[in-house]
Amino acid sequence: MSAESPGLSDRFHYWRRRFRMWRGTRPFWAGLLTMLGGVPIAYLPYAELTLGQLSLRMGTPTGAGSLIIGLLLITLGLTMWFQPIVRVFAGVAAILLALVSLPVSNLGGFLIGFLLAMFGGALSISWAPGKTAPEGSGQGAQSAGTRTQAEPEPQPEPAGPVVQAGAPRPEPHAGGESAPADGTTLETNGGRHRAG
């Protein structure tokens, strides 16, 4: 094995970094919890547990509804992963389906699926994409708190009219208003606009 060829460890770290970057651009944990919540909701009404020689089946009259709710939750979890732009819709839909699963699917898959889907939906609604740093904000760029003395702070623009030195001042009229030096008239009355 030469020093130039990447080893198994290097490839693992490369794929791990790629996965972390992919995971950071979407509500990953929300999608995972929502999908995990859909599994017990869809599976438990069709499951047949055996305890010794006792066979226990937890089927409900609305078993098809449980299967549909579970599959929809799994689909919403995948939607959160691969279409993060609709994360709020998917989160609200996951919460509503989790609430519907309480009466339909054995208390929402014995509360396990219900809680997972509720947390997944809430995480999806609250997730927001991170803001990317500007290109010049690397280590060499200065932050706002570390400006040097040579760089002056930007001054705000004055709100009123700017009168330069040596410019003629407006002359007051009989109504207490002053007219601008360029001959235009003012449409204000003591700072207030005329109505009508």
PDB file of C-alpha atoms in Angstrom:
ATOM      1  CA  MET A   1       0.000   0.000   0.000  1.00  0.00           C
ATOM      2  CA  SER A   2       1.590   3.289  -1.063  1.00  0.00           C
ATOM      3  CA  ALA A   3       1.422   6.576   0.825  1.00  0.00           C
ATOM      4  CA  GLU A   4      -0.513   8.205  -2.023  1.00  0.00           C
ATOM      5  CA  SER A   5      -3.450   5.802  -2.127  1.00  0.00           C
ATOM      6  CA  PRO A   6      -6.211   6.526   0.349  1.00  0.00           C
ATOM      7  CA  GLY A   7      -6.723   3.822   2.893  1.00  0.00           C
ATOM      8  CA  LEU A   8      -9.953   2.454   4.295  1.00  0.00           C
ATOM      9  CA  SER A   9      -9.794   4.903   7.182  1.00  0.00           C
ATOM     10  CA  ASP A  10      -9.482   7.881   4.830  1.00  0.00           C
ATOM     11  CA  ARG A  11     -12.446   6.725   2.763  1.00  0.00           C
ATOM     12  CA  PHE A  12     -14.508   6.206   5.925  1.00  0.00           C
ATOM     13  CA  HIS A  13     -13.725   9.727   7.134  1.00  0.00           C
ATOM     14  CA  TYR A  14     -14.544  11.134   3.693  1.00  0.00           C
ATOM     15  CA  TRP A  15     -17.970   9.481   3.579  1.00  0.00           C
ATOM     16  CA  ARG A  16     -18.588  10.400   7.199  1.00  0.00           C
ATOM     17  CA  ARG A  17     -17.922  14.084   6.427  1.00  0.00           C
ATOM     18  CA  ARG A  18     -20.161  13.899   3.354  1.00  0.00           C
ATOM     19  CA  PHE A  19     -22.958  12.352   5.415  1.00  0.00           C
ATOM     20  CA  ARG A  20     -22.593  15.026   8.106  1.00  0.00           C
ATOM     21  CA  MET A  21     -22.817  17.764   5.474  1.00  0.00           C
ATOM     22  CA  TRP A  22     -25.910  16.130   3.940  1.00  0.00           C
ATOM     23  CA  ARG A  23     -27.463  15.682   7.388  1.00  0.00           C
ATOM     24  CA  GLY A  24     -26.869  19.327   8.272  1.00  0.00           C
ATOM     25  CA  THR A  25     -28.883  20.645   5.336  1.00  0.00           C
ATOM     26  CA  ARG A  26     -32.170  18.979   6.243  1.00  0.00           C
ATOM     27  CA  PRO A  27     -34.253  17.998   9.312  1.00  0.00           C
ATOM     28  CA  PHE A  28     -32.539  14.621   9.600  1.00  0.00           C
ATOM     29  CA  TRP A  29     -33.566  13.672  13.140  1.00  0.00           C
ATOM     30  CA  ALA A  30     -37.135  14.803  12.546  1.00  0.00           C
ATOM     31  CA  GLY A  31     -37.412  12.517   9.519  1.00  0.00           C
ATOM     32  CA  LEU A  32     -35.818   9.613  11.363  1.00  0.00           C
ATOM     33  CA  LEU A  33     -38.140   9.915  14.377  1.00  0.00           C
ATOM     34  CA  THR A  34     -41.185  10.232  12.118  1.00  0.00           C
ATOM     35  CA  MET A  35     -40.247   7.110  10.170  1.00  0.00           C
ATOM     36  CA  LEU A  36     -39.546   5.199  13.383  1.00  0.00           C
ATOM     37  CA  GLY A  37     -42.942   6.323  14.686  1.00  0.00           C
ATOM     38  CA  GLY A  38     -44.678   4.945  11.603  1.00  0.00           C
ATOM     39  CA  VAL A  39     -43.233   1.443  12.032  1.00  0.00           C
ATOM     40  CA  PRO A  40     -45.046   0.398  15.277  1.00  0.00           C
ATOM     41  CA  ILE A  41     -48.250   2.096  14.165  1.00  0.00           C
ATOM     42  CA  ALA A  42     -48.307   0.091  10.929  1.00  0.00           C
ATOM     43  CA  TYR A  43     -46.901  -3.174  12.324  1.00  0.00           C
ATOM     44  CA  LEU A  44     -48.597  -3.812  15.672  1.00  0.00           C
ATOM     45  CA  PRO A  45     -52.192  -4.292  14.434  1.00  0.00           C
ATOM     46  CA  TYR A  46     -50.940  -7.092  12.170  1.00  0.00           C
ATOM     47  CA  ALA A  47     -48.452  -8.603  14.597  1.00  0.00           C
ATOM     48  CA  GLU A  48     -49.049 -11.942  16.252  1.00  0.00           C
ATOM     49  CA  LEU A  49     -47.151 -12.384  19.486  1.00  0.00           C
ATOM     50  CA  THR A  50     -46.662 -15.791  21.068  1.00  0.00           C
ATOM     51  CA  LEU A  51     -46.105 -16.130  24.795  1.00  0.00           C
ATOM     52  CA  GLY A  52     -45.315 -19.796  25.356  1.00  0.00           C
ATOM     53  CA  GLN A  53     -48.275 -21.561  23.796  1.00  0.00           C
ATOM     54  CA  LEU A  54     -50.499 -18.500  23.991  1.00  0.00           C
ATOM     55  CA  SER A  55     -50.934 -16.659  20.709  1.00  0.00           C
ATOM     56  CA  LEU A  56     -51.861 -13.034  21.050  1.00  0.00           C
ATOM     57  CA  ARG A  57     -53.113 -10.986  18.142  1.00  0.00           C
ATOM     58  CA  MET A  58     -53.699  -7.259  18.500  1.00  0.00           C
ATOM     59  CA  GLY A  59     -55.743  -6.732  15.348  1.00  0.00           C
ATOM     60  CA  THR A  60     -58.266  -3.957  15.303  1.00  0.00           C
ATOM     61  CA  PRO A  61     -61.296  -3.472  13.090  1.00  0.00           C
ATOM     62  CA  THR A  62     -59.495  -0.544  11.517  1.00  0.00           C
ATOM     63  CA  GLY A  63     -56.274  -2.406  10.713  1.00  0.00           C
ATOM     64  CA  ALA A  64     -56.133  -0.950   7.219  1.00  0.00           C
ATOM     65  CA  GLY A  65     -56.279   2.554   8.725  1.00  0.00           C
ATOM     66  CA  SER A  66     -53.295   1.722  10.928  1.00  0.00           C
ATOM     67  CA  LEU A  67     -51.335   0.508   7.939  1.00  0.00           C
ATOM     68  CA  ILE A  68     -52.160   3.666   5.951  1.00  0.00           C
ATOM     69  CA  ILE A  69     -51.214   5.955   8.848  1.00  0.00           C
ATOM     70  CA  GLY A  70     -47.927   4.122   9.367  1.00  0.00           C
ATOM     71  CA  LEU A  71     -47.018   4.219   5.684  1.00  0.00           C
ATOM     72  CA  LEU A  72     -47.912   7.905   5.474  1.00  0.00           C
ATOM     73  CA  LEU A  73     -45.671   8.649   8.457  1.00  0.00           C
ATOM     74  CA  ILE A  74     -42.796   6.790   6.815  1.00  0.00           C
ATOM     75  CA  THR A  75     -43.421   8.726   3.592  1.00  0.00           C
ATOM     76  CA  LEU A  76     -43.490  12.030   5.489  1.00  0.00           C
ATOM     77  CA  GLY A  77     -40.191  11.152   7.156  1.00  0.00           C
ATOM     78  CA  LEU A  78     -38.608  10.526   3.768  1.00  0.00           C
ATOM     79  CA  THR A  79     -40.124  13.784   2.516  1.00  0.00           C
ATOM     80  CA  MET A  80     -38.445  15.645   5.391  1.00  0.00           C
ATOM     81  CA  TRP A  81     -35.118  14.167   4.289  1.00  0.00           C
ATOM     82  CA  PHE A  82     -35.320  14.628   0.542  1.00  0.00           C
ATOM     83  CA  GLN A  83     -37.600  17.689   0.226  1.00  0.00           C
ATOM     84  CA  PRO A  84     -36.721  19.900   3.220  1.00  0.00           C
ATOM     85  CA  ILE A  85     -38.526  22.861   1.649  1.00  0.00           C
ATOM     86  CA  VAL A  86     -41.883  21.316   2.706  1.00  0.00           C
ATOM     87  CA  ARG A  87     -40.708  20.518   6.238  1.00  0.00           C
ATOM     88  CA  VAL A  88     -43.461  22.588   7.924  1.00  0.00           C
ATOM     89  CA  PHE A  89     -46.237  20.864   5.997  1.00  0.00           C
ATOM     90  CA  ALA A  90     -44.688  17.448   6.663  1.00  0.00           C
ATOM     91  CA  GLY A  91     -44.320  18.255  10.371  1.00  0.00           C
ATOM     92  CA  VAL A  92     -47.935  19.373  10.750  1.00  0.00           C
ATOM     93  CA  ALA A  93     -49.165  16.326   8.815  1.00  0.00           C
ATOM     94  CA  ALA A  94     -47.039  14.016  11.002  1.00  0.00           C
ATOM     95  CA  ILE A  95     -48.501  15.526  14.177  1.00  0.00           C
ATOM     96  CA  LEU A  96     -52.064  15.177  12.863  1.00  0.00           C
ATOM     97  CA  LEU A  97     -51.496  11.571  11.802  1.00  0.00           C
ATOM     98  CA  ALA A  98     -49.969  10.781  15.198  1.00  0.00           C
ATOM     99  CA  LEU A  99     -53.072  12.180  16.903  1.00  0.00           C
ATOM    100  CA  VAL A 100     -55.364  10.188  14.609  1.00  0.00           C
ATOM    101  CA  SER A 101     -53.386   7.039  15.380  1.00  0.00           C
ATOM    102  CA  LEU A 102     -54.428   7.137  19.050  1.00  0.00           C
ATOM    103  CA  PRO A 103     -57.996   5.860  18.498  1.00  0.00           C
ATOM    104  CA  VAL A 104     -57.268   3.993  15.265  1.00  0.00           C
ATOM    105  CA  SER A 105     -54.108   2.014  15.958  1.00  0.00           C
ATOM    106  CA  ASN A 106     -53.876   0.516  19.478  1.00  0.00           C
ATOM    107  CA  LEU A 107     -53.207   3.864  21.175  1.00  0.00           C
ATOM    108  CA  GLY A 108     -50.794   4.888  18.473  1.00  0.00           C
ATOM    109  CA  GLY A 109     -48.704   1.730  18.527  1.00  0.00           C
ATOM    110  CA  PHE A 110     -48.805   1.478  22.353  1.00  0.00           C
ATOM    111  CA  LEU A 111     -47.831   5.175  22.593  1.00  0.00           C
ATOM    112  CA  ILE A 112     -44.372   4.406  21.161  1.00  0.00           C
ATOM    113  CA  GLY A 113     -45.243   5.331  17.582  1.00  0.00           C
ATOM    114  CA  PHE A 114     -47.420   8.212  18.751  1.00  0.00           C
ATOM    115  CA  LEU A 115     -44.621   9.847  20.766  1.00  0.00           C
ATOM    116  CA  LEU A 116     -41.977   9.301  18.095  1.00  0.00           C
ATOM    117  CA  ALA A 117     -44.195  10.789  15.388  1.00  0.00           C
ATOM    118  CA  MET A 118     -45.145  13.760  17.606  1.00  0.00           C
ATOM    119  CA  PHE A 119     -41.506  14.567  18.400  1.00  0.00           C
ATOM    120  CA  GLY A 120     -40.519  14.101  14.753  1.00  0.00           C
ATOM    121  CA  GLY A 121     -43.258  16.443  13.562  1.00  0.00           C
ATOM    122  CA  ALA A 122     -42.365  19.068  16.166  1.00  0.00           C
ATOM    123  CA  LEU A 123     -38.677  18.886  15.233  1.00  0.00           C
ATOM    124  CA  SER A 124     -39.560  19.254  11.561  1.00  0.00           C
ATOM    125  CA  ILE A 125     -41.643  22.363  12.189  1.00  0.00           C
ATOM    126  CA  SER A 126     -38.976  23.979  14.352  1.00  0.00           C
ATOM    127  CA  TRP A 127     -35.992  23.155  12.111  1.00  0.00           C
ATOM    128  CA  ALA A 128     -34.547  26.034  10.089  1.00  0.00           C
ATOM    129  CA  PRO A 129     -31.725  25.878   7.568  1.00  0.00           C
ATOM    130  CA  GLY A 130     -28.437  27.338   8.715  1.00  0.00           C
ATOM    131  CA  LYS A 131     -27.158  30.572   7.280  1.00  0.00           C
ATOM    132  CA  THR A 132     -24.074  30.240   5.147  1.00  0.00           C
ATOM    133  CA  ALA A 133     -21.131  32.447   6.031  1.00  0.00           C
ATOM    134  CA  PRO A 134     -20.119  35.079   3.476  1.00  0.00           C
ATOM    135  CA  GLU A 135     -17.106  34.215   1.355  1.00  0.00           C
ATOM    136  CA  GLY A 136     -14.873  36.832   2.944  1.00  0.00           C
ATOM    137  CA  SER A 137     -15.596  35.720   6.503  1.00  0.00           C
ATOM    138  CA  GLY A 138     -12.717  33.275   6.785  1.00  0.00           C
ATOM    139  CA  GLN A 139      -9.968  33.430   9.374  1.00  0.00           C
ATOM    140  CA  GLY A 140      -8.188  36.287   7.589  1.00  0.00           C
ATOM    141  CA  ALA A 141     -11.237  38.562   7.583  1.00  0.00           C
ATOM    142  CA  GLN A 142     -11.809  40.961  10.443  1.00  0.00           C
ATOM    143  CA  SER A 143     -14.960  40.843  12.475  1.00  0.00           C
ATOM    144  CA  ALA A 144     -16.966  43.923  13.414  1.00  0.00           C
ATOM    145  CA  GLY A 145     -15.515  43.950  16.929  1.00  0.00           C
ATOM    146  CA  THR A 146     -11.890  43.914  15.766  1.00  0.00           C
ATOM    147  CA  ARG A 147     -11.809  46.887  13.412  1.00  0.00           C
ATOM    148  CA  THR A 148      -8.638  48.916  13.373  1.00  0.00           C
ATOM    149  CA  GLN A 149      -8.457  52.633  14.030  1.00  0.00           C
ATOM    150  CA  ALA A 150      -7.778  53.350  10.340  1.00  0.00           C
ATOM    151  CA  GLU A 151     -11.253  52.123   9.375  1.00  0.00           C
ATOM    152  CA  PRO A 152     -13.910  54.705  10.272  1.00  0.00           C
ATOM    153  CA  GLU A 153     -17.317  53.520  11.415  1.00  0.00           C
ATOM    154  CA  PRO A 154     -20.071  54.134   8.851  1.00  0.00           C
ATOM    155  CA  GLN A 155     -22.114  57.203   9.830  1.00  0.00           C
ATOM    156  CA  PRO A 156     -25.908  57.190   9.484  1.00  0.00           C
ATOM    157  CA  GLU A 157     -27.518  59.522   6.978  1.00  0.00           C
ATOM    158  CA  PRO A 158     -29.193  62.617   8.496  1.00  0.00           C
ATOM    159  CA  ALA A 159     -32.981  62.505   8.427  1.00  0.00           C
ATOM    160  CA  GLY A 160     -33.622  66.163   7.566  1.00  0.00           C
ATOM    161  CA  PRO A 161     -32.436  68.319   4.671  1.00  0.00           C
ATOM    162  CA  VAL A 162     -28.713  68.913   4.535  1.00  0.00           C
ATOM    163  CA  VAL A 163     -27.680  72.565   4.452  1.00  0.00           C
ATOM    164  CA  GLN A 164     -24.154  73.084   3.241  1.00  0.00           C
ATOM    165  CA  ALA A 165     -21.923  75.835   4.535  1.00  0.00           C
ATOM    166  CA  GLY A 166     -22.285  79.010   2.513  1.00  0.00           C
ATOM    167  CA  ALA A 167     -25.664  78.013   1.025  1.00  0.00           C
ATOM    168  CA  PRO A 168     -28.488  80.563   1.398  1.00  0.00           C
ATOM    169  CA  ARG A 169     -30.999  79.752   4.115  1.00  0.00           C
ATOM    170  CA  PRO A 170     -34.687  79.477   3.229  1.00  0.00           C
ATOM    171  CA  GLU A 171     -36.645  82.654   3.902  1.00  0.00           C
ATOM    172  CA  PRO A 172     -39.723  82.434   6.151  1.00  0.00           C
ATOM    173  CA  HIS A 173     -43.171  83.175   4.662  1.00  0.00           C
ATOM    174  CA  ALA A 174     -46.066  84.882   6.358  1.00  0.00           C
ATOM    175  CA  GLY A 175     -47.630  81.578   7.473  1.00  0.00           C
ATOM    176  CA  GLY A 176     -44.553  80.596   9.493  1.00  0.00           C
ATOM    177  CA  GLU A 177     -43.348  78.228   6.810  1.00  0.00           C
ATOM    178  CA  SER A 178     -40.029  78.622   5.091  1.00  0.00           C
ATOM    179  CA  ALA A 179     -39.596  78.192   1.371  1.00  0.00           C
ATOM    180  CA  PRO A 180     -36.618  76.326  -0.059  1.00  0.00           C
ATOM    181  CA  ALA A 181     -33.912  78.316  -1.788  1.00  0.00           C
ATOM    182  CA  ASP A 182     -34.602  76.692  -5.166  1.00  0.00           C
ATOM    183  CA  GLY A 183     -38.019  78.369  -5.507  1.00  0.00           C
ATOM    184  CA  THR A 184     -40.263  75.331  -4.891  1.00  0.00           C
ATOM    185  CA  THR A 185     -43.090  75.504  -2.381  1.00  0.00           C
ATOM    186  CA  LEU A 186     -43.457  73.445   0.740  1.00  0.00           C
ATOM    187  CA  GLU A 187     -46.534  71.262   1.161  1.00  0.00           C
ATOM    188  CA  THR A 188     -46.326  70.918   4.904  1.00  0.00           C
ATOM    189  CA  ASN A 189     -47.952  72.711   7.764  1.00  0.00           C
ATOM    190  CA  GLY A 190     -45.628  72.669  10.747  1.00  0.00           C
ATOM    191  CA  GLY A 191     -44.243  69.267   9.736  1.00  0.00           C
ATOM    192  CA  ARG A 192     -47.685  67.794   8.983  1.00  0.00           C
ATOM    193  CA  HIS A 193     -49.071  67.152   5.513  1.00  0.00           C
ATOM    194  CA  ARG A 194     -52.212  68.917   4.386  1.00  0.00           C
ATOM    195  CA  ALA A 195     -55.270  66.747   4.068  1.00  0.00           C
ATOM    196  CA  GLY A 196     -57.462  67.251   1.067  1.00  0.00           C
TER     197      GLY A 196
END
